[in-house]
Short mmCIF file of N, CA, C and O in Angstrom, two decimals:
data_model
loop_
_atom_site.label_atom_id
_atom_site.label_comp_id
_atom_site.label_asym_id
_atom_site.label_seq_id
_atom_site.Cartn_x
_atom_site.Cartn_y
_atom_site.Cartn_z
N UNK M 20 80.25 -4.86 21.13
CA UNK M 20 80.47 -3.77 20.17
C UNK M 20 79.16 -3.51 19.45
O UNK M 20 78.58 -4.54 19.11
N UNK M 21 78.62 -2.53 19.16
CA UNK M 21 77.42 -1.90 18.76
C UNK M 21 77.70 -2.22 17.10
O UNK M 21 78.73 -2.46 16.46
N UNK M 22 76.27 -2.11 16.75
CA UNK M 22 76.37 -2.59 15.24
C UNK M 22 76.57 -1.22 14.65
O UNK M 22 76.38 -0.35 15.50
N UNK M 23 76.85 -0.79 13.59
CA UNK M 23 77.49 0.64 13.07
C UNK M 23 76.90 0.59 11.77
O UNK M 23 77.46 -0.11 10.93
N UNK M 24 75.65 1.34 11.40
CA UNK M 24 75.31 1.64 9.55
C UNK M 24 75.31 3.04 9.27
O UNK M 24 75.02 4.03 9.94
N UNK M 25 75.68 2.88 8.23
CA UNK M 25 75.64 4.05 7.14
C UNK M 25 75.09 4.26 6.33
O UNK M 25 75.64 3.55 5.48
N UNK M 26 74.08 4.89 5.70
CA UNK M 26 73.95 5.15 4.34
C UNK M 26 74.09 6.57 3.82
O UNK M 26 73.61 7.69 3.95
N UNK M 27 75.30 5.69 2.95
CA UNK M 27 75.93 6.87 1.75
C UNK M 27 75.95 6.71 0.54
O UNK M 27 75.34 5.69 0.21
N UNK M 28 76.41 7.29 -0.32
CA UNK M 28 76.51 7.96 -2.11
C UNK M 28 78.44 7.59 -2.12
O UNK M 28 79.36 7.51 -1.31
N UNK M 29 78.25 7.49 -3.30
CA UNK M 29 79.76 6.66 -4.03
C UNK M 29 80.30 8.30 -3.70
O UNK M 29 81.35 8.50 -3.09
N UNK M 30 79.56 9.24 -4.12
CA UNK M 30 80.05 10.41 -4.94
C UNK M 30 80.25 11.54 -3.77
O UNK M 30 80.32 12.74 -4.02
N UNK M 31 80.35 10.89 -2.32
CA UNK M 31 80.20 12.38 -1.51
C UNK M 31 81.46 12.01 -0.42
O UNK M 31 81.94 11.07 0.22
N UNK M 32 81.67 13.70 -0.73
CA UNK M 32 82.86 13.52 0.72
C UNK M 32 82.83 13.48 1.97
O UNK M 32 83.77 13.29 2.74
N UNK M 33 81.64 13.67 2.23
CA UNK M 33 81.57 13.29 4.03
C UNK M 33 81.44 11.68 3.76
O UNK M 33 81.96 10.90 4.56
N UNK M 34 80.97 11.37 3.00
CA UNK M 34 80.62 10.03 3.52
C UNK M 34 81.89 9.19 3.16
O UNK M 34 81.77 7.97 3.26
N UNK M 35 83.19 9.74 2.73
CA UNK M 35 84.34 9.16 2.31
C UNK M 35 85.14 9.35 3.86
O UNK M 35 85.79 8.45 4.38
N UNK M 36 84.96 10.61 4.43
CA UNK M 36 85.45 11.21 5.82
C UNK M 36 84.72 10.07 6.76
O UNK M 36 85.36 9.26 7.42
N UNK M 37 83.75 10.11 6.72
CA UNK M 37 83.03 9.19 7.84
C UNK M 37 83.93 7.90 7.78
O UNK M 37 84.79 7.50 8.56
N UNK M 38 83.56 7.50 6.87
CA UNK M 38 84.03 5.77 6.64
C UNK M 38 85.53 5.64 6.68
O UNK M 38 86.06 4.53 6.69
N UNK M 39 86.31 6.90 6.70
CA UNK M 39 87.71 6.72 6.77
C UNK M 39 87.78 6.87 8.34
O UNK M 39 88.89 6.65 8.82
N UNK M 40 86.95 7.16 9.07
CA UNK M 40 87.57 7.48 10.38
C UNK M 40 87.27 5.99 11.10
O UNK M 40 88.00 5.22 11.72
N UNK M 41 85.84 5.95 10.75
CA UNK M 41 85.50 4.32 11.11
C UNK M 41 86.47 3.65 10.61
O UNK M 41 86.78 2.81 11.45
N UNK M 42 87.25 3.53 9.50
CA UNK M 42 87.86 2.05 9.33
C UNK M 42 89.16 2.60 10.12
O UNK M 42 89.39 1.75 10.98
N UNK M 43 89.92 3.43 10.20
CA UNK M 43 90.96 3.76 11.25
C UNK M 43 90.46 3.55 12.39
O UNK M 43 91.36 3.69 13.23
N UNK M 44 89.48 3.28 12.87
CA UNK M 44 89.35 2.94 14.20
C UNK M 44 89.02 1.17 14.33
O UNK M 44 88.74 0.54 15.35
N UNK M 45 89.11 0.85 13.45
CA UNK M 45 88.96 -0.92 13.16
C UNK M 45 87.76 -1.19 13.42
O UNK M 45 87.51 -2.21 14.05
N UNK M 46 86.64 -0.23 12.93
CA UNK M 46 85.38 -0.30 12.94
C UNK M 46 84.60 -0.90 11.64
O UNK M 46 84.53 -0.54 10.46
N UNK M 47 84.05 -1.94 12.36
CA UNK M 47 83.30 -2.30 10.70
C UNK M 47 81.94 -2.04 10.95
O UNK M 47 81.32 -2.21 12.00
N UNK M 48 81.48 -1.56 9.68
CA UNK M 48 80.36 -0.93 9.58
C UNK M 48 79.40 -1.37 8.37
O UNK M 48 79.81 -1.55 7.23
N UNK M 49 77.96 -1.54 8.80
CA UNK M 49 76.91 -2.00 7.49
C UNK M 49 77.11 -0.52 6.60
O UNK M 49 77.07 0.63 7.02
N UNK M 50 77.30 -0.93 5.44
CA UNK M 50 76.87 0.50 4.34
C UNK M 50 75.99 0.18 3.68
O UNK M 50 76.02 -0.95 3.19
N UNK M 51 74.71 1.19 3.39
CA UNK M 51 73.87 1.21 2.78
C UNK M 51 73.87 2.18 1.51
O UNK M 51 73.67 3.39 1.61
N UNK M 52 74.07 1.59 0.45
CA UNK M 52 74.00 3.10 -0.95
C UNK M 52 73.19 3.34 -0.97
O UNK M 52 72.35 2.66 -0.38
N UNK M 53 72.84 4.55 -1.72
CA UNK M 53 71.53 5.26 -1.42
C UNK M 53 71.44 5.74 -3.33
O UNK M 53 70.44 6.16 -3.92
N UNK M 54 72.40 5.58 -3.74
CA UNK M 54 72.79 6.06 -5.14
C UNK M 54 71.61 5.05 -6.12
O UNK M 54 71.49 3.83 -6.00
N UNK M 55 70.84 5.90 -7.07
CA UNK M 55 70.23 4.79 -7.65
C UNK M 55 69.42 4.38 -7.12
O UNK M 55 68.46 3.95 -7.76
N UNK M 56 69.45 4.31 -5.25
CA UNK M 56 68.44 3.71 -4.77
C UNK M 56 67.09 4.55 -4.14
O UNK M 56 67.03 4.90 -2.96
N UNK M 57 66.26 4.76 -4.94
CA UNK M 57 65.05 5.79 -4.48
C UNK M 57 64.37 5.19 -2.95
O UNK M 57 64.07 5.93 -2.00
N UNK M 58 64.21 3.67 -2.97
CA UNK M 58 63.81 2.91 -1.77
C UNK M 58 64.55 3.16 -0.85
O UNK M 58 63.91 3.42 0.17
N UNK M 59 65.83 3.22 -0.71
CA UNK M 59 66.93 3.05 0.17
C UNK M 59 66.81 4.58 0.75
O UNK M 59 66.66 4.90 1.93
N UNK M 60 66.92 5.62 -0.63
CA UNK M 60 67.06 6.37 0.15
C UNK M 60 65.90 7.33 0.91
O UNK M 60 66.12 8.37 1.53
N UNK M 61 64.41 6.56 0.66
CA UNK M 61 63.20 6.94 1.26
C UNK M 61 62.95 6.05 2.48
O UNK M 61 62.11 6.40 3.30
N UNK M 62 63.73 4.79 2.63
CA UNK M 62 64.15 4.43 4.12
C UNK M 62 64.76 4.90 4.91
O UNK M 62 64.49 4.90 6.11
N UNK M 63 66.03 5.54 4.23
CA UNK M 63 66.76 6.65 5.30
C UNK M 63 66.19 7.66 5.73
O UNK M 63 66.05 8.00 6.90
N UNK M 64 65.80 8.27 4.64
CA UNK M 64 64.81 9.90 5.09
C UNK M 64 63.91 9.64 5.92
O UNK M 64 63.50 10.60 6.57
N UNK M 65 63.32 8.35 6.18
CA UNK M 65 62.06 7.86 7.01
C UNK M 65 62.82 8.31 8.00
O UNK M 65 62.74 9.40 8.57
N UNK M 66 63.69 7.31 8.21
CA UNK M 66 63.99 6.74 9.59
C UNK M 66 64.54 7.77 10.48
O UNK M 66 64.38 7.79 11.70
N UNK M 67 65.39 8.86 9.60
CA UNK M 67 66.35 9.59 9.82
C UNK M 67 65.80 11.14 10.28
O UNK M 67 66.26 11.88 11.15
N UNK M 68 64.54 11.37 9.28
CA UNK M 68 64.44 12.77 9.38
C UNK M 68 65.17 13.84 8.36
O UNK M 68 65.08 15.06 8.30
N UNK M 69 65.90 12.95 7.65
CA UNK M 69 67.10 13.73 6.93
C UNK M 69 67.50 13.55 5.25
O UNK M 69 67.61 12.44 4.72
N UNK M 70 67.65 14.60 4.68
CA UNK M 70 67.98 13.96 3.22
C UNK M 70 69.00 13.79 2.51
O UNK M 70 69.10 13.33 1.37
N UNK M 71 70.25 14.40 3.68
CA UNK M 71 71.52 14.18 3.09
C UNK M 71 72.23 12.66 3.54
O UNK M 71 71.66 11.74 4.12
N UNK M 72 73.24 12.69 3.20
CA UNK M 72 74.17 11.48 3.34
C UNK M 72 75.62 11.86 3.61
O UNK M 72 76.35 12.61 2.96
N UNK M 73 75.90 11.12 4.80
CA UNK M 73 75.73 10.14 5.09
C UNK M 73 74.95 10.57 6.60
O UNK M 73 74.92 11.60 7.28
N UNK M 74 74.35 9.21 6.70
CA UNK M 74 73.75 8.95 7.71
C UNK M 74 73.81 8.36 8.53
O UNK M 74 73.28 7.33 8.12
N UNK M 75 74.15 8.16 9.74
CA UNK M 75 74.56 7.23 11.17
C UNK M 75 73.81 6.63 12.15
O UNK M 75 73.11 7.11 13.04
N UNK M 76 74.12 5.32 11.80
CA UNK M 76 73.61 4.93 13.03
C UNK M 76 74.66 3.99 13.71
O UNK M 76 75.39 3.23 13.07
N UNK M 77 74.66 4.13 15.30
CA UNK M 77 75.65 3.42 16.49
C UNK M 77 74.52 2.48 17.19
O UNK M 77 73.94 2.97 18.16
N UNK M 78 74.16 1.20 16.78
CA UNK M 78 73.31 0.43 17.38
C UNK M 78 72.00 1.00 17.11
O UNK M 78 71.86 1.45 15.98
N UNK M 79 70.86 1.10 18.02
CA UNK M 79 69.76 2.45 18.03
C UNK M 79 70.05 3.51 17.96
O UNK M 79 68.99 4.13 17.94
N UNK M 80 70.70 4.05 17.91
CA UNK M 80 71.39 5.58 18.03
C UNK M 80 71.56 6.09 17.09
O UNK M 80 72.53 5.71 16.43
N UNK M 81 70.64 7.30 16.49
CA UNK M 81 70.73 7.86 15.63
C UNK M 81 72.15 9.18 15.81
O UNK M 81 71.99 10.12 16.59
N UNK M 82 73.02 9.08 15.25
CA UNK M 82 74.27 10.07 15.61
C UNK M 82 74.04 11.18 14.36
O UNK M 82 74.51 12.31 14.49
N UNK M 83 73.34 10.83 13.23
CA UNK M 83 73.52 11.60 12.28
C UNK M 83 74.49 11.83 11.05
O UNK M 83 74.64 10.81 10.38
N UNK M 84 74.99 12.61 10.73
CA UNK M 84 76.08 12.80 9.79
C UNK M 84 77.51 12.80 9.95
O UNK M 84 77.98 12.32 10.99
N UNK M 85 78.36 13.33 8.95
CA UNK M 85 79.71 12.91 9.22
C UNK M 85 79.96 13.89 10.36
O UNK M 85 80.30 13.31 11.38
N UNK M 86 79.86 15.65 10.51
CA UNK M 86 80.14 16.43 11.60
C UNK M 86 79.72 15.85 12.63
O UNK M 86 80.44 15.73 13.62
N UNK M 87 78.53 15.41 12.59
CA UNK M 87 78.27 14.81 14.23
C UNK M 87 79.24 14.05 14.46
O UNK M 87 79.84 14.22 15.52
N UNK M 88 79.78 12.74 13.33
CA UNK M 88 80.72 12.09 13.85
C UNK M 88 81.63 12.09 14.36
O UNK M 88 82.07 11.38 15.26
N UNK M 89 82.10 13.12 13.70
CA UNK M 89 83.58 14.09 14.23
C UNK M 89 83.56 14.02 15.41
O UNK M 89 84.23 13.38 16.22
N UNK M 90 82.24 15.14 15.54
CA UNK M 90 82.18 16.11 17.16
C UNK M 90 82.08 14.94 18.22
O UNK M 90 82.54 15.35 19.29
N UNK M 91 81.69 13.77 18.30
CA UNK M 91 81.90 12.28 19.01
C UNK M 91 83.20 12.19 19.17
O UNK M 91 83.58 12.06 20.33
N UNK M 92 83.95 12.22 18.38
CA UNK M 92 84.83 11.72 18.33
C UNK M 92 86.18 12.62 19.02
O UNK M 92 87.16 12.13 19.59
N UNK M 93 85.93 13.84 18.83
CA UNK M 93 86.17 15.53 19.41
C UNK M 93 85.83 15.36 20.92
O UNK M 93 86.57 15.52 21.88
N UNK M 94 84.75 15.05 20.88
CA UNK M 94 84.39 14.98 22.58
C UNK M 94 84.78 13.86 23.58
O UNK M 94 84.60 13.73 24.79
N UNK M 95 85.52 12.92 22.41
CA UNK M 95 85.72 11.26 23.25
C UNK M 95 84.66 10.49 23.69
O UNK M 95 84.72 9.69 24.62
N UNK M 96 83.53 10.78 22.91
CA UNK M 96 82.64 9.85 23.09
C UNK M 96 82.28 9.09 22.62
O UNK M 96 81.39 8.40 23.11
N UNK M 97 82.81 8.86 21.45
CA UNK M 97 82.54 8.12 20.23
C UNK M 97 82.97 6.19 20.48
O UNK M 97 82.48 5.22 19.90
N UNK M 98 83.87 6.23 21.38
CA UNK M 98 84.31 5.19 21.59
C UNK M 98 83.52 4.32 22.58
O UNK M 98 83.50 3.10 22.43
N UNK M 99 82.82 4.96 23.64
CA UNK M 99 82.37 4.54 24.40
C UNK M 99 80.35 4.54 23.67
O UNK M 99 79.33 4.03 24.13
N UNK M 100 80.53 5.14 22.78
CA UNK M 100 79.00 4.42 22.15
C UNK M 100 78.80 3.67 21.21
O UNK M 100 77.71 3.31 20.76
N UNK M 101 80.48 3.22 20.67
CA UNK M 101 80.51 1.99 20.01
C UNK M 101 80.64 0.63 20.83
O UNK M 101 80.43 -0.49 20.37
N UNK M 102 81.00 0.90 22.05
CA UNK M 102 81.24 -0.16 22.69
C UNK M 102 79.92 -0.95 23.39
O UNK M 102 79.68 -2.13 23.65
N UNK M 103 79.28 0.15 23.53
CA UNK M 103 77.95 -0.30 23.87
C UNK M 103 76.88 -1.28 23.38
O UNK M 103 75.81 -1.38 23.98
#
């Protein structure tokens, strides 16, 4: 099973959507806050390219945000790049 991180904000609704779909799928996942955290969240923007939240990663795999997650999950692929 692929390692699964996030970094999100207490205060946002994708990143409440994301993490609700992951834990319905009995997915456990690293979370990273980003709230408060100027470091954290200038590691994400590094890594990511991106300045919103939440942010995904499936092992190496940058997936992106909560819509991307969806659309994985929409397409049935989502399962087979956690398994990886």
């Amino acid at each position: 099973m692929a390692t699964v991180t996030i970094y999100s904000s207490d205060y946002c609704p994708f990143c409440s959507q994301a993490k609700q779909l992951l834990a319905q799928k009995n997915i456990a996942f690293n979370e990273i806050r980003v709230d408060g955290q100027p470091k954290k969240r200038a590691e994400m923007t590094q890594k990511s390219g991106r300045r919103t939240v939440p942010q995904i990663w499936i092992g190496d795999t940058h997936v992106g945000g909560c819509d991307e997650l969806f659309d994985l999950e929409r397409n049935k692929t989502l399962d087979s790049l956690l398994a990886s």
